Tab-separated table of C-alpha atoms and ligand atoms in Angstrom:
chain	number	residue	atom	x	y	z
A	1	MET	CA	135.120	165.666	73.952
A	2	SER	CA	132.590	168.369	73.057
A	3	GLU	CA	129.223	168.666	74.809
A	4	SER	CA	127.416	167.502	71.648
A	5	ALA	CA	129.408	164.252	71.614
A	6	VAL	CA	128.423	163.298	75.131
A	7	LYS	CA	125.697	160.799	76.021
A	8	TRP	CA	124.641	162.461	79.263
A	9	PRO	CA	123.736	160.185	82.160
A	10	SER	CA	119.995	159.950	82.775
A	11	GLY	CA	117.942	159.399	85.955
A	12	ARG	CA	118.733	161.258	89.157
A	13	GLY	CA	120.570	164.562	88.671
A	14	ARG	CA	124.188	164.977	89.702
A	15	PHE	CA	125.204	167.148	92.638
A	16	VAL	CA	128.331	169.248	92.072
A	17	THR	CA	129.677	171.544	94.796
A	18	PHE	CA	132.315	174.283	94.531
A	19	GLU	CA	134.510	175.065	97.510
A	20	GLY	CA	137.541	177.178	98.365
A	21	GLY	CA	138.672	180.241	100.265
A	22	GLU	CA	137.620	183.841	99.723
A	23	GLY	CA	137.867	185.139	96.153
A	24	THR	CA	139.039	181.864	94.631
A	25	GLY	CA	136.512	182.252	91.783
A	26	LYS	CA	133.709	179.844	92.749
A	27	SER	CA	130.852	182.022	91.453
A	28	THR	CA	132.749	182.790	88.239
A	29	GLN	CA	133.405	179.101	87.566
A	30	ILE	CA	129.882	177.951	88.433
A	31	LYS	CA	128.495	180.409	85.912
A	32	LYS	CA	130.866	179.208	83.205
A	33	LEU	CA	130.045	175.555	83.887
A	34	ALA	CA	126.299	176.252	84.014
A	35	ASP	CA	126.471	178.021	80.635
A	36	ARG	CA	128.309	175.069	79.118
A	37	LEU	CA	125.850	172.535	80.529
A	38	LYS	CA	122.846	174.615	79.443
A	39	ALA	CA	124.302	174.782	75.921
A	40	ALA	CA	124.207	170.990	76.016
A	41	ARG	CA	120.496	171.231	76.926
A	42	MET	CA	121.034	169.915	80.443
A	43	ARG	CA	118.580	170.876	83.184
A	44	ILE	CA	120.647	172.900	85.660
A	45	LEU	CA	120.010	174.526	89.021
A	46	VAL	CA	122.614	176.983	90.305
A	47	THR	CA	122.411	177.704	94.015
A	48	ARG	CA	124.583	178.786	96.933
A	49	GLU	CA	125.225	178.481	100.657
A	50	PRO	CA	124.539	179.952	103.049
A	51	GLY	CA	121.200	180.627	101.371
A	52	GLY	CA	119.652	179.278	98.202
A	53	SER	CA	116.081	178.897	99.538
A	54	PRO	CA	113.922	181.664	101.067
A	55	GLY	CA	114.348	180.404	104.650
A	56	ALA	CA	118.084	179.887	104.252
A	57	GLU	CA	118.551	183.377	102.769
A	58	ILE	CA	117.274	184.796	106.070
A	59	MET	CA	119.956	182.783	107.909
A	60	ARG	CA	122.542	184.037	105.400
A	61	HIS	CA	121.837	187.587	106.407
A	62	LEU	CA	122.244	186.664	110.088
A	63	VAL	CA	125.617	184.904	109.742
A	64	LEU	CA	127.272	187.202	107.221
A	65	SER	CA	126.316	190.304	109.185
A	66	GLY	CA	128.412	188.906	112.059
A	67	MET	CA	125.486	188.288	114.404
A	68	GLY	CA	126.261	184.573	114.541
A	69	LYS	CA	129.835	185.317	115.643
A	70	LEU	CA	128.493	187.016	118.781
A	71	LEU	CA	126.826	183.735	119.778
A	72	GLY	CA	130.065	181.730	119.525
A	73	PRO	CA	131.326	179.123	117.046
A	74	GLU	CA	128.963	176.299	118.090
A	75	ALA	CA	125.827	178.442	117.775
A	76	GLU	CA	127.100	179.866	114.494
A	77	THR	CA	127.490	176.294	113.237
A	78	LEU	CA	123.868	175.604	114.178
A	79	LEU	CA	122.772	178.604	112.103
A	80	PHE	CA	124.613	177.239	109.042
A	81	ALA	CA	123.046	173.831	109.732
A	82	ALA	CA	119.528	175.270	109.957
A	83	ALA	CA	120.049	177.076	106.658
A	84	ARG	CA	121.379	173.881	105.020
A	85	ASP	CA	118.445	171.835	106.282
A	86	ASP	CA	115.958	174.168	104.578
A	87	HIS	CA	118.054	174.384	101.416
A	88	VAL	CA	118.422	170.608	101.017
A	89	ARG	CA	114.781	169.768	101.809
A	90	THR	CA	113.097	172.456	99.754
A	91	LEU	CA	115.441	172.921	96.806
A	92	ILE	CA	118.388	170.571	96.302
A	93	GLN	CA	116.827	167.164	96.928
A	94	PRO	CA	113.636	167.824	94.904
A	95	ALA	CA	115.730	169.083	91.968
A	96	LEU	CA	118.027	166.041	92.010
A	97	ASN	CA	114.996	163.731	92.192
A	98	GLN	CA	113.615	165.379	89.042
A	99	GLY	CA	116.855	164.755	87.130
A	100	THR	CA	118.196	168.312	87.397
A	101	TRP	CA	121.937	168.784	87.861
A	102	VAL	CA	122.597	170.994	90.897
A	103	LEU	CA	125.655	173.276	90.999
A	104	CYS	CA	126.103	174.632	94.514
A	105	ASP	CA	128.445	177.453	95.578
A	106	ARG	CA	129.692	176.051	98.941
A	107	PHE	CA	128.171	173.190	100.922
A	108	ALA	CA	129.049	171.029	103.948
A	109	ASP	CA	132.827	171.232	103.366
A	110	SER	CA	132.607	174.955	104.135
A	111	THR	CA	131.332	174.097	107.623
A	112	ARG	CA	134.197	171.616	108.091
A	113	ALA	CA	136.784	174.158	106.966
A	114	TYR	CA	135.471	177.395	108.503
A	115	GLN	CA	133.753	176.208	111.688
A	116	GLY	CA	135.607	172.906	112.166
A	117	SER	CA	139.268	173.466	111.288
A	118	LEU	CA	139.318	177.193	112.047
A	119	GLY	CA	136.451	177.708	114.513
A	120	ARG	CA	137.563	174.657	116.511
A	121	VAL	CA	134.024	173.305	116.648
A	122	PRO	CA	134.334	169.612	117.596
A	123	ALA	CA	134.009	167.126	114.736
A	124	ALA	CA	131.354	165.252	116.751
A	125	LEU	CA	129.022	168.273	116.652
A	126	ILE	CA	129.665	168.883	112.965
A	127	ASN	CA	129.046	165.196	112.158
A	128	ALA	CA	125.819	165.176	114.184
A	129	MET	CA	124.561	168.308	112.415
A	130	GLN	CA	125.475	166.792	109.069
A	131	ARG	CA	123.473	163.620	109.803
A	132	VAL	CA	120.416	165.733	110.636
A	133	THR	CA	120.674	168.201	107.757
A	134	ILE	CA	121.906	166.175	104.794
A	135	GLY	CA	121.567	162.520	105.823
A	136	ASP	CA	122.958	160.371	103.010
A	137	LEU	CA	123.151	163.213	100.496
A	138	LYS	CA	126.733	163.535	99.319
A	139	PRO	CA	128.044	165.584	96.388
A	140	ASP	CA	128.890	163.456	93.340
A	141	LEU	CA	131.774	165.825	92.704
A	142	THR	CA	133.374	168.613	94.747
A	143	ILE	CA	135.595	171.107	92.941
A	144	ILE	CA	137.997	172.778	95.386
A	145	LEU	CA	139.565	175.933	93.938
A	146	ASP	CA	143.059	176.492	95.300
A	147	LEU	CA	144.798	179.877	95.214
A	148	PRO	CA	147.428	181.769	97.251
A	149	VAL	CA	145.387	183.645	99.859
A	150	GLU	CA	146.832	187.069	99.035
A	151	ILE	CA	145.554	186.768	95.460
A	152	GLY	CA	142.109	185.564	96.579
A	153	LEU	CA	141.745	188.411	99.058
A	154	GLN	CA	142.868	190.941	96.426
A	155	ARG	CA	140.262	189.620	94.018
A	156	ALA	CA	137.543	189.742	96.698
A	157	ALA	CA	138.540	193.314	97.637
A	158	ALA	CA	138.540	194.459	94.003
A	159	ARG	CA	135.065	193.005	93.491
A	160	ARG	CA	133.784	194.605	96.718
A	161	GLY	CA	135.067	198.107	95.814
A	162	SER	CA	134.213	200.533	98.613
A	163	GLY	CA	131.841	198.031	100.338
A	164	THR	CA	132.523	196.593	103.809
A	165	PRO	CA	134.181	193.146	104.091
A	166	ASP	CA	131.756	190.493	105.410
A	167	ARG	CA	132.244	188.570	108.674
A	168	PHE	CA	134.771	186.094	107.198
A	169	GLU	CA	136.543	188.359	104.684
A	170	ALA	CA	137.400	190.563	107.671
A	171	GLU	CA	139.431	187.797	109.381
A	172	LYS	CA	143.256	188.067	109.541
A	173	LEU	CA	145.654	186.621	106.933
A	174	GLY	CA	146.524	183.638	109.172
A	175	PHE	CA	142.847	182.613	109.193
A	176	HIS	CA	142.800	182.506	105.396
A	177	GLN	CA	146.073	180.585	105.231
A	178	GLY	CA	144.619	178.020	107.653
A	179	LEU	CA	141.522	177.846	105.480
A	180	ARG	CA	143.558	177.010	102.410
A	181	GLU	CA	145.296	174.196	104.310
A	182	ALA	CA	141.954	172.887	105.604
A	183	TYR	CA	140.604	172.659	102.053
A	184	ARG	CA	143.745	170.930	100.791
A	185	LYS	CA	143.305	168.356	103.562
A	186	ILE	CA	139.623	167.813	102.692
A	187	ALA	CA	140.685	167.136	99.081
A	188	ALA	CA	143.462	164.757	100.144
A	189	ASP	CA	141.179	162.858	102.552
A	190	ASP	CA	138.404	162.224	100.003
A	191	PRO	CA	139.991	161.920	96.542
A	192	ALA	CA	137.050	159.915	95.144
A	193	ARG	CA	134.752	162.923	95.576
A	194	CYS	CA	137.068	165.954	95.519
A	195	VAL	CA	139.284	167.472	92.841
A	196	LEU	CA	141.742	170.208	93.855
A	197	ILE	CA	142.051	172.710	91.005
A	198	ASP	CA	144.745	175.341	90.541
A	199	ALA	CA	142.726	178.580	90.325
A	200	ASN	CA	145.729	180.856	89.732
A	201	SER	CA	145.143	181.346	85.995
A	202	ASP	CA	142.744	183.315	83.850
A	203	PRO	CA	139.044	182.358	84.197
A	204	ASP	CA	138.853	180.426	80.907
A	205	THR	CA	141.919	178.335	81.722
A	206	VAL	CA	140.468	177.473	85.143
A	207	ALA	CA	137.131	176.652	83.464
A	208	GLY	CA	138.965	174.197	81.203
A	209	ARG	CA	140.354	172.436	84.280
A	210	VAL	CA	136.903	172.307	85.871
A	211	TRP	CA	135.420	170.836	82.695
A	212	THR	CA	138.124	168.167	82.519
A	213	ALA	CA	137.409	167.165	86.131
A	214	LEU	CA	133.662	166.928	85.494
A	215	ARG	CA	134.150	164.953	82.282
A	216	ASP	CA	136.565	162.514	83.910
A	217	ARG	CA	134.453	161.972	87.034
A	218	LEU	CA	130.823	162.219	85.943
A	219	LEU	CA	130.484	161.509	82.245
A	220	PRO	CA	130.232	158.069	80.688
A	221	THR	CA	133.378	156.404	79.368
A	222	PRO	CA	134.285	156.952	75.678
A	223	ALA	CA	132.641	153.614	74.809
A	224	SER	CA	129.229	155.211	75.381
A	225	VAL	CA	129.987	158.449	73.535
A	226	VAL	CA	127.646	159.164	70.639
A	227	SER	CA	129.622	159.999	67.505
A	228	VAL	CA	128.654	163.145	65.599
B	301	T5A	N1	130.542	179.903	105.310
B	301	T5A	C1	129.695	179.323	104.398
B	301	T5A	C2	130.865	179.252	106.509
B	301	T5A	O1	131.609	179.781	107.327
B	301	T5A	N2	130.309	178.024	106.765
B	301	T5A	C3	129.426	177.402	105.891
B	301	T5A	O2	128.950	176.275	106.180
B	301	T5A	C4	129.124	178.085	104.663
B	301	T5A	C5	128.193	177.446	103.673
B	301	T5A	C6	129.875	183.064	102.334
B	301	T5A	C7	130.700	183.006	103.600
B	301	T5A	O3	130.113	182.093	104.510
B	301	T5A	C8	131.118	181.233	105.007
B	301	T5A	C9	132.205	181.205	103.984
B	301	T5A	C10	132.124	182.571	103.338
B	301	T5A	O4	133.015	183.454	103.990
B	301	T5A	P1	129.725	184.609	100.212
B	301	T5A	O5	129.373	186.051	100.227
B	301	T5A	O6	128.707	183.660	99.717
B	301	T5A	O7	130.226	184.205	101.656
B	301	T5A	O8	131.008	184.570	99.374
B	301	T5A	P2	132.048	183.434	99.090
B	301	T5A	O9	131.409	182.118	98.888
B	301	T5A	O10	133.102	183.522	100.134
B	301	T5A	O11	132.555	183.912	97.685
B	301	T5A	P3	133.804	184.777	97.467
B	301	T5A	O12	133.533	186.160	97.895
B	301	T5A	O13	134.984	184.106	98.101
B	301	T5A	O14	133.995	184.793	95.926
B	301	T5A	P4	134.141	183.607	94.868
B	301	T5A	O15	132.776	183.162	94.454
B	301	T5A	O16	135.095	182.561	95.263
B	301	T5A	O17	134.836	184.408	93.712
B	301	T5A	P5	134.187	185.209	92.452
B	301	T5A	O18	133.917	184.282	91.364
B	301	T5A	O19	133.100	186.067	92.943
B	301	T5A	O20	135.445	186.080	92.060
B	301	T5A	C11	135.921	187.123	92.875
B	301	T5A	C12	136.492	188.235	91.971
B	301	T5A	O21	137.619	187.729	91.274
B	301	T5A	C13	137.410	187.776	89.869
B	301	T5A	C14	135.914	187.941	89.647
B	301	T5A	O22	135.614	188.607	88.478
B	301	T5A	C15	135.500	188.705	90.907
B	301	T5A	O23	135.687	190.074	90.702
B	301	T5A	N3	137.933	186.516	89.312
B	301	T5A	C16	139.128	186.405	88.723
B	301	T5A	N4	140.102	187.299	88.460
B	301	T5A	C17	141.225	186.837	87.851
B	301	T5A	N5	141.406	185.532	87.476
B	301	T5A	C18	140.449	184.615	87.725
B	301	T5A	N6	140.638	183.319	87.377
B	301	T5A	C19	139.255	185.034	88.381
B	301	T5A	N7	138.142	184.376	88.781
B	301	T5A	C20	137.339	185.296	89.361
């Protein structure tokens, strides 16, 4: 089904999040999807976490510089939560209310995977933070990009060049393997929201898989397709 043949849903915008380990291609795929949706004259907001809003970008600097790590996993989780609170209130929710589709590079699943599964922060704290920061807001679709960790880390290193790895890229291989497993579990536990996508192909092939997932989950059934 081409974009021009689709009767796009109206009303509130749709919230699509991209998740996965380091270098799995989230930014690359968000850009490709945004271009395709813009070509279909959809109103799109592309954003990211940590960050996205001015207040949250300040928090981003704090956590990715490694300062949050010095405070311990619980305090680091609170920093991500504070950033998310600002991001949701000032950017994501207003955009969705105006009918804009929001494509977000990482969201609450990153906290579950990085701080929960790997940082051993208790689920009760993560759940409490989630209630405060995002309330009932839940992504309509979460794309989880899945890739052998060695390939993801190679891609991230090639992109970085001579730059320094950030706080999480610098973790050991076992951390990244655990991360991949944590994301696979998130996908298996919530199949109505999440789609696990094989990201070990060229960017256009992966983009085709992402498009198929979005079409199957968020677009109207063929009965409501406008013929061209
Ligand atoms: N974090 C975040 C938490 O711990 N808790 C939280 O609650 C949140 C929200 C953010 C860090 O913060 C942590 C997780 C992260 O460690 P970041 O700088 O925003 O860090 O970066 P990441 O989100 O981690 O993004 P990555 O660096 O992993 O990259 P992407 O976006 O997954 O990958 P992308 O698209 O930039 O691609 C990487 C390279 O690979 C190439 C690209 O051209 C690029 O050079 N590439 C491909 N090459 C071959 N084949 C393909 N299919 C390719 N796709 C992309």
